[in-house]
Amino acid sequence: MNMPASATDVVLTAQPKVNAVLHAIGQIVLDKPEQIRLSIACLLAGGHLLLQDLPGMGKTTLAESLSRVLGLDYRRVQFTSDMLPADILGLSIFN
């Protein structure tokens, strides 16, 4: 019978992999270590990530490098100030 791994075991097993991901992305996205750590934490927690910053600050580069390093799909949505979630997700109307 397999015993479930303790939280400490899980962290100790994952830590080298997370550090390798941090290092790989840090080679691509420069001078943004906190944003990289928070992005990875968000992905590990199964959450969604909204990147907001000034133009040209590396948001797209961070998102694309996260997807490449982790082997994930990458899609980008360019928002405008008047967009709503329904503009992207669609809307169902039931009679």
GROMACS .gro file of N, CA and C in nm:
model
  285
    1MET      N    1   0.084  -0.117   0.000
    1MET     CA    2   0.000   0.000   0.000
    1MET      C    3   0.089   0.124   0.000
    2ASN      N    4   0.065   0.216  -0.093
    2ASN     CA    5   0.144   0.338  -0.102
    2ASN      C    6   0.092   0.441  -0.005
    3MET      N    7   0.182   0.498   0.070
    3MET     CA    8   0.147   0.605   0.163
    3MET      C    9   0.154   0.738   0.089
    4PRO      N   10   0.060   0.828   0.114
    4PRO     CA   11   0.068   0.959   0.049
    4PRO      C   12   0.192   1.035   0.096
    5ALA      N   13   0.250   1.109   0.003
    5ALA     CA   14   0.369   1.186   0.036
    5ALA      C   15   0.332   1.303   0.127
    6SER      N   16   0.421   1.332   0.220
    6SER     CA   17   0.397   1.447   0.307
    6SER      C   18   0.421   1.575   0.228
    7ALA      N   19   0.371   1.683   0.279
    7ALA     CA   20   0.390   1.812   0.212
    7ALA      C   21   0.538   1.845   0.202
    8THR      N   22   0.615   1.809   0.304
    8THR     CA   23   0.759   1.836   0.303
    8THR      C   24   0.826   1.758   0.191
    9ASP      N   25   0.786   1.632   0.172
    9ASP     CA   26   0.843   1.551   0.065
    9ASP      C   27   0.812   1.610  -0.072
   10VAL      N   28   0.690   1.657  -0.087
   10VAL     CA   29   0.649   1.716  -0.215
   10VAL      C   30   0.731   1.841  -0.243
   11VAL      N   31   0.748   1.926  -0.144
   11VAL     CA   32   0.825   2.050  -0.162
   11VAL      C   33   0.970   2.017  -0.193
   12LEU      N   34   1.029   1.923  -0.120
   12LEU     CA   35   1.168   1.888  -0.144
   12LEU      C   36   1.190   1.827  -0.282
   13THR      N   37   1.091   1.755  -0.332
   13THR     CA   38   1.101   1.697  -0.465
   13THR      C   39   1.083   1.804  -0.572
   14ALA      N   40   0.992   1.896  -0.551
   14ALA     CA   41   0.961   1.997  -0.651
   14ALA      C   42   1.062   2.112  -0.655
   15GLN      N   43   1.127   2.141  -0.543
   15GLN     CA   44   1.214   2.258  -0.534
   15GLN      C   45   1.323   2.263  -0.641
   16PRO      N   46   1.396   2.155  -0.667
   16PRO     CA   47   1.498   2.164  -0.773
   16PRO      C   48   1.438   2.191  -0.911
   17LYS      N   49   1.322   2.136  -0.938
   17LYS     CA   50   1.257   2.159  -1.067
   17LYS      C   51   1.211   2.303  -1.079
   18VAL      N   52   1.155   2.358  -0.971
   18VAL     CA   53   1.111   2.497  -0.972
   18VAL      C   54   1.231   2.590  -0.988
   19ASN      N   55   1.340   2.558  -0.921
   19ASN     CA   56   1.461   2.640  -0.935
   19ASN      C   57   1.514   2.637  -1.078
   20ALA      N   58   1.507   2.520  -1.143
   20ALA     CA   59   1.552   2.510  -1.282
   20ALA      C   60   1.464   2.595  -1.374
   21VAL      N   61   1.333   2.595  -1.349
   21VAL     CA   62   1.241   2.677  -1.427
   21VAL      C   63   1.270   2.825  -1.403
   22LEU      N   64   1.289   2.863  -1.277
   22LEU     CA   65   1.323   3.003  -1.245
   22LEU      C   66   1.449   3.047  -1.318
   23HIS      N   67   1.549   2.961  -1.317
   23HIS     CA   68   1.676   2.994  -1.382
   23HIS      C   69   1.658   3.007  -1.533
   24ALA      N   70   1.586   2.913  -1.594
   24ALA     CA   71   1.566   2.914  -1.739
   24ALA      C   72   1.491   3.040  -1.783
   25ILE      N   73   1.385   3.074  -1.712
   25ILE     CA   74   1.308   3.193  -1.748
   25ILE      C   75   1.387   3.320  -1.716
   26GLY      N   76   1.464   3.317  -1.608
   26GLY     CA   77   1.549   3.432  -1.572
   26GLY      C   78   1.655   3.463  -1.676
   27GLN      N   79   1.692   3.363  -1.757
   27GLN     CA   80   1.787   3.386  -1.866
   27GLN      C   81   1.722   3.460  -1.982
   28ILE      N   82   1.590   3.450  -1.992
   28ILE     CA   83   1.517   3.513  -2.102
   28ILE      C   84   1.459   3.648  -2.059
   29VAL      N   85   1.393   3.650  -1.943
   29VAL     CA   86   1.330   3.772  -1.890
   29VAL      C   87   1.425   3.830  -1.785
   30LEU      N   88   1.485   3.941  -1.817
   30LEU     CA   89   1.587   3.999  -1.730
   30LEU      C   90   1.528   4.098  -1.630
   31ASP      N   91   1.584   4.100  -1.510
   31ASP     CA   92   1.549   4.198  -1.405
   31ASP      C   93   1.404   4.192  -1.361
   32LYS      N   94   1.343   4.075  -1.363
   32LYS     CA   95   1.204   4.059  -1.317
   32LYS      C   96   1.191   3.934  -1.230
   33PRO      N   97   1.279   3.912  -1.132
   33PRO     CA   98   1.273   3.787  -1.054
   33PRO      C   99   1.144   3.772  -0.974
   34GLU      N  100   1.093   3.880  -0.920
   34GLU     CA  101   0.970   3.871  -0.840
   34GLU      C  102   0.850   3.836  -0.928
   35GLN      N  103   0.842   3.897  -1.045
   35GLN     CA  104   0.733   3.867  -1.137
   35GLN      C  105   0.740   3.722  -1.185
   36ILE      N  106   0.860   3.671  -1.207
   36ILE     CA  107   0.876   3.532  -1.249
   36ILE      C  108   0.832   3.438  -1.138
   37ARG      N  109   0.875   3.464  -1.014
   37ARG     CA  110   0.836   3.379  -0.900
   37ARG      C  111   0.684   3.379  -0.880
   38LEU      N  112   0.624   3.497  -0.887
   38LEU     CA  113   0.479   3.505  -0.869
   38LEU      C  114   0.403   3.435  -0.983
   39SER      N  115   0.454   3.445  -1.104
   39SER     CA  116   0.391   3.378  -1.217
   39SER      C  117   0.395   3.227  -1.201
   40ILE      N  118   0.508   3.174  -1.159
   40ILE     CA  119   0.520   3.030  -1.138
   40ILE      C  120   0.432   2.986  -1.023
   41ALA      N  121   0.428   3.064  -0.916
   41ALA     CA  122   0.341   3.030  -0.802
   41ALA      C  123   0.195   3.026  -0.845
   42CYS      N  124   0.155   3.120  -0.929
   42CYS     CA  125   0.018   3.123  -0.980
   42CYS      C  126  -0.013   2.997  -1.060
   43LEU      N  127   0.079   2.957  -1.146
   43LEU     CA  128   0.058   2.837  -1.226
   43LEU      C  129   0.053   2.712  -1.140
   44LEU      N  130   0.141   2.703  -1.040
   44LEU     CA  131   0.141   2.586  -0.951
   44LEU      C  132   0.014   2.578  -0.868
   45ALA      N  133  -0.044   2.693  -0.838
   45ALA     CA  134  -0.168   2.696  -0.761
   45ALA      C  135  -0.291   2.671  -0.848
   46GLY      N  136  -0.271   2.660  -0.979
   46GLY     CA  137  -0.382   2.635  -1.070
   46GLY      C  138  -0.466   2.757  -1.098
   47GLY      N  139  -0.408   2.874  -1.080
   47GLY     CA  140  -0.483   2.998  -1.100
   47GLY      C  141  -0.462   3.057  -1.238
   48HIS      N  142  -0.526   3.169  -1.259
   48HIS     CA  143  -0.512   3.245  -1.382
   48HIS      C  144  -0.419   3.362  -1.354
   49LEU      N  145  -0.357   3.412  -1.456
   49LEU     CA  146  -0.258   3.517  -1.441
   49LEU      C  147  -0.290   3.632  -1.535
   50LEU      N  148  -0.300   3.752  -1.481
   50LEU     CA  149  -0.319   3.873  -1.560
   50LEU      C  150  -0.194   3.958  -1.544
   51LEU      N  151  -0.125   3.983  -1.654
   51LEU     CA  152  -0.002   4.062  -1.651
   51LEU      C  153  -0.034   4.204  -1.693
   52GLN      N  154  -0.006   4.298  -1.605
   52GLN     CA  155  -0.028   4.439  -1.635
   52GLN      C  156   0.101   4.515  -1.612
   53ASP      N  157   0.140   4.596  -1.706
   53ASP     CA  158   0.258   4.680  -1.693
   53ASP      C  159   0.258   4.777  -1.810
   54LEU      N  160   0.356   4.862  -1.815
   54LEU     CA  161   0.370   4.956  -1.925
   54LEU      C  162   0.410   4.882  -2.053
   55PRO      N  163   0.386   4.942  -2.168
   55PRO     CA  164   0.427   4.879  -2.294
   55PRO      C  165   0.578   4.856  -2.299
   56GLY      N  166   0.616   4.742  -2.353
   56GLY     CA  167   0.758   4.712  -2.372
   56GLY      C  168   0.831   4.664  -2.249
   57MET      N  169   0.760   4.623  -2.146
   57MET     CA  170   0.824   4.582  -2.020
   57MET      C  171   0.842   4.431  -2.007
   58GLY      N  172   0.806   4.353  -2.109
   58GLY     CA  173   0.835   4.211  -2.109
   58GLY      C  174   0.720   4.120  -2.070
   59LYS      N  175   0.598   4.169  -2.074
   59LYS     CA  176   0.482   4.086  -2.036
   59LYS      C  177   0.466   3.968  -2.131
   60THR      N  178   0.469   3.996  -2.259
   60THR     CA  179   0.454   3.890  -2.358
   60THR      C  180   0.572   3.794  -2.353
   61THR      N  181   0.691   3.846  -2.335
   61THR     CA  182   0.810   3.762  -2.326
   61THR      C  183   0.802   3.670  -2.205
   62LEU      N  184   0.755   3.722  -2.092
   62LEU     CA  185   0.739   3.639  -1.973
   62LEU      C  186   0.637   3.528  -1.997
   63ALA      N  187   0.523   3.562  -2.053
   63ALA     CA  188   0.418   3.462  -2.077
   63ALA      C  189   0.465   3.356  -2.177
   64GLU      N  190   0.529   3.399  -2.283
   64GLU     CA  191   0.576   3.304  -2.384
   64GLU      C  192   0.687   3.216  -2.330
   65SER      N  193   0.779   3.272  -2.254
   65SER     CA  194   0.888   3.190  -2.200
   65SER      C  195   0.838   3.093  -2.094
   66LEU      N  196   0.739   3.132  -2.015
   66LEU     CA  197   0.677   3.039  -1.920
   66LEU      C  198   0.619   2.919  -1.995
   67SER      N  199   0.548   2.945  -2.101
   67SER     CA  200   0.486   2.836  -2.175
   67SER      C  201   0.589   2.746  -2.241
   68ARG      N  202   0.693   2.804  -2.297
   68ARG     CA  203   0.797   2.723  -2.363
   68ARG      C  204   0.875   2.637  -2.263
   69VAL      N  205   0.916   2.698  -2.153
   69VAL     CA  206   0.996   2.625  -2.054
   69VAL      C  207   0.915   2.511  -1.991
   70LEU      N  208   0.787   2.536  -1.967
   70LEU     CA  209   0.702   2.436  -1.903
   70LEU      C  210   0.630   2.344  -2.003
   71GLY      N  211   0.647   2.368  -2.132
   71GLY     CA  212   0.584   2.285  -2.233
   71GLY      C  213   0.433   2.303  -2.240
   72LEU      N  214   0.387   2.426  -2.219
   72LEU     CA  215   0.244   2.456  -2.218
   72LEU      C  216   0.202   2.525  -2.348
   73ASP      N  217   0.072   2.533  -2.369
   73ASP     CA  218   0.018   2.610  -2.481
   73ASP      C  219   0.026   2.758  -2.447
   74TYR      N  220   0.041   2.839  -2.549
   74TYR     CA  221   0.050   2.984  -2.528
   74TYR      C  222  -0.047   3.054  -2.621
   75ARG      N  223  -0.132   3.135  -2.562
   75ARG     CA  224  -0.223   3.220  -2.639
   75ARG      C  225  -0.226   3.357  -2.573
   76ARG      N  226  -0.236   3.459  -2.653
   76ARG     CA  227  -0.233   3.595  -2.602
   76ARG      C  228  -0.358   3.669  -2.647
   77VAL      N  229  -0.414   3.747  -2.556
   77VAL     CA  230  -0.531   3.829  -2.587
   77VAL      C  231  -0.492   3.974  -2.567
   78GLN      N  232  -0.512   4.055  -2.668
   78GLN     CA  233  -0.485   4.198  -2.659
   78GLN      C  234  -0.614   4.268  -2.617
   79PHE      N  235  -0.615   4.323  -2.498
   79PHE     CA  236  -0.734   4.388  -2.446
   79PHE      C  237  -0.735   4.536  -2.479
   80THR      N  238  -0.854   4.591  -2.480
   80THR     CA  239  -0.873   4.736  -2.485
   80THR      C  240  -0.958   4.772  -2.364
   81SER      N  241  -0.965   4.897  -2.335
   81SER     CA  242  -1.035   4.940  -2.213
   81SER      C  243  -1.184   4.913  -2.215
   82ASP      N  244  -1.242   4.893  -2.332
   82ASP     CA  245  -1.386   4.871  -2.339
   82ASP      C  246  -1.425   4.724  -2.357
   83MET      N  247  -1.328   4.632  -2.345
   83MET     CA  248  -1.359   4.490  -2.362
   83MET      C  249  -1.416   4.430  -2.235
   84LEU      N  250  -1.503   4.333  -2.255
   84LEU     CA  251  -1.563   4.258  -2.145
   84LEU      C  252  -1.530   4.111  -2.164
   85PRO      N  253  -1.536   4.031  -2.057
   85PRO     CA  254  -1.508   3.888  -2.071
   85PRO      C  255  -1.594   3.820  -2.178
   86ALA      N  256  -1.718   3.862  -2.192
   86ALA     CA  257  -1.806   3.802  -2.293
   86ALA      C  258  -1.755   3.826  -2.434
   87ASP      N  259  -1.676   3.930  -2.456
   87ASP     CA  260  -1.620   3.956  -2.588
   87ASP      C  261  -1.525   3.844  -2.631
   88ILE      N  262  -1.464   3.776  -2.535
   88ILE     CA  263  -1.371   3.668  -2.565
   88ILE      C  264  -1.436   3.531  -2.547
   89LEU      N  265  -1.509   3.515  -2.439
   89LEU     CA  266  -1.567   3.386  -2.406
   89LEU      C  267  -1.697   3.358  -2.479
   90GLY      N  268  -1.762   3.461  -2.525
   90GLY     CA  269  -1.892   3.444  -2.590
   90GLY      C  270  -2.003   3.456  -2.489
   91LEU      N  271  -2.124   3.447  -2.538
   91LEU     CA  272  -2.241   3.466  -2.453
   91LEU      C  273  -2.349   3.369  -2.498
   92SER      N  274  -2.410   3.302  -2.403
   92SER     CA  275  -2.522   3.211  -2.433
   92SER      C  276  -2.649   3.271  -2.377
   93ILE      N  277  -2.751   3.275  -2.460
   93ILE     CA  278  -2.880   3.326  -2.417
   93ILE      C  279  -2.981   3.213  -2.431
   94PHE      N  280  -3.044   3.180  -2.321
   94PHE     CA  281  -3.144   3.073  -2.321
   94PHE      C  282  -3.283   3.132  -2.316
   95ASN      N  283  -3.372   3.082  -2.398
   95ASN     CA  284  -3.512   3.126  -2.397
   95ASN      C  285  -3.593   3.038  -2.305
   0.00000   0.00000   0.00000
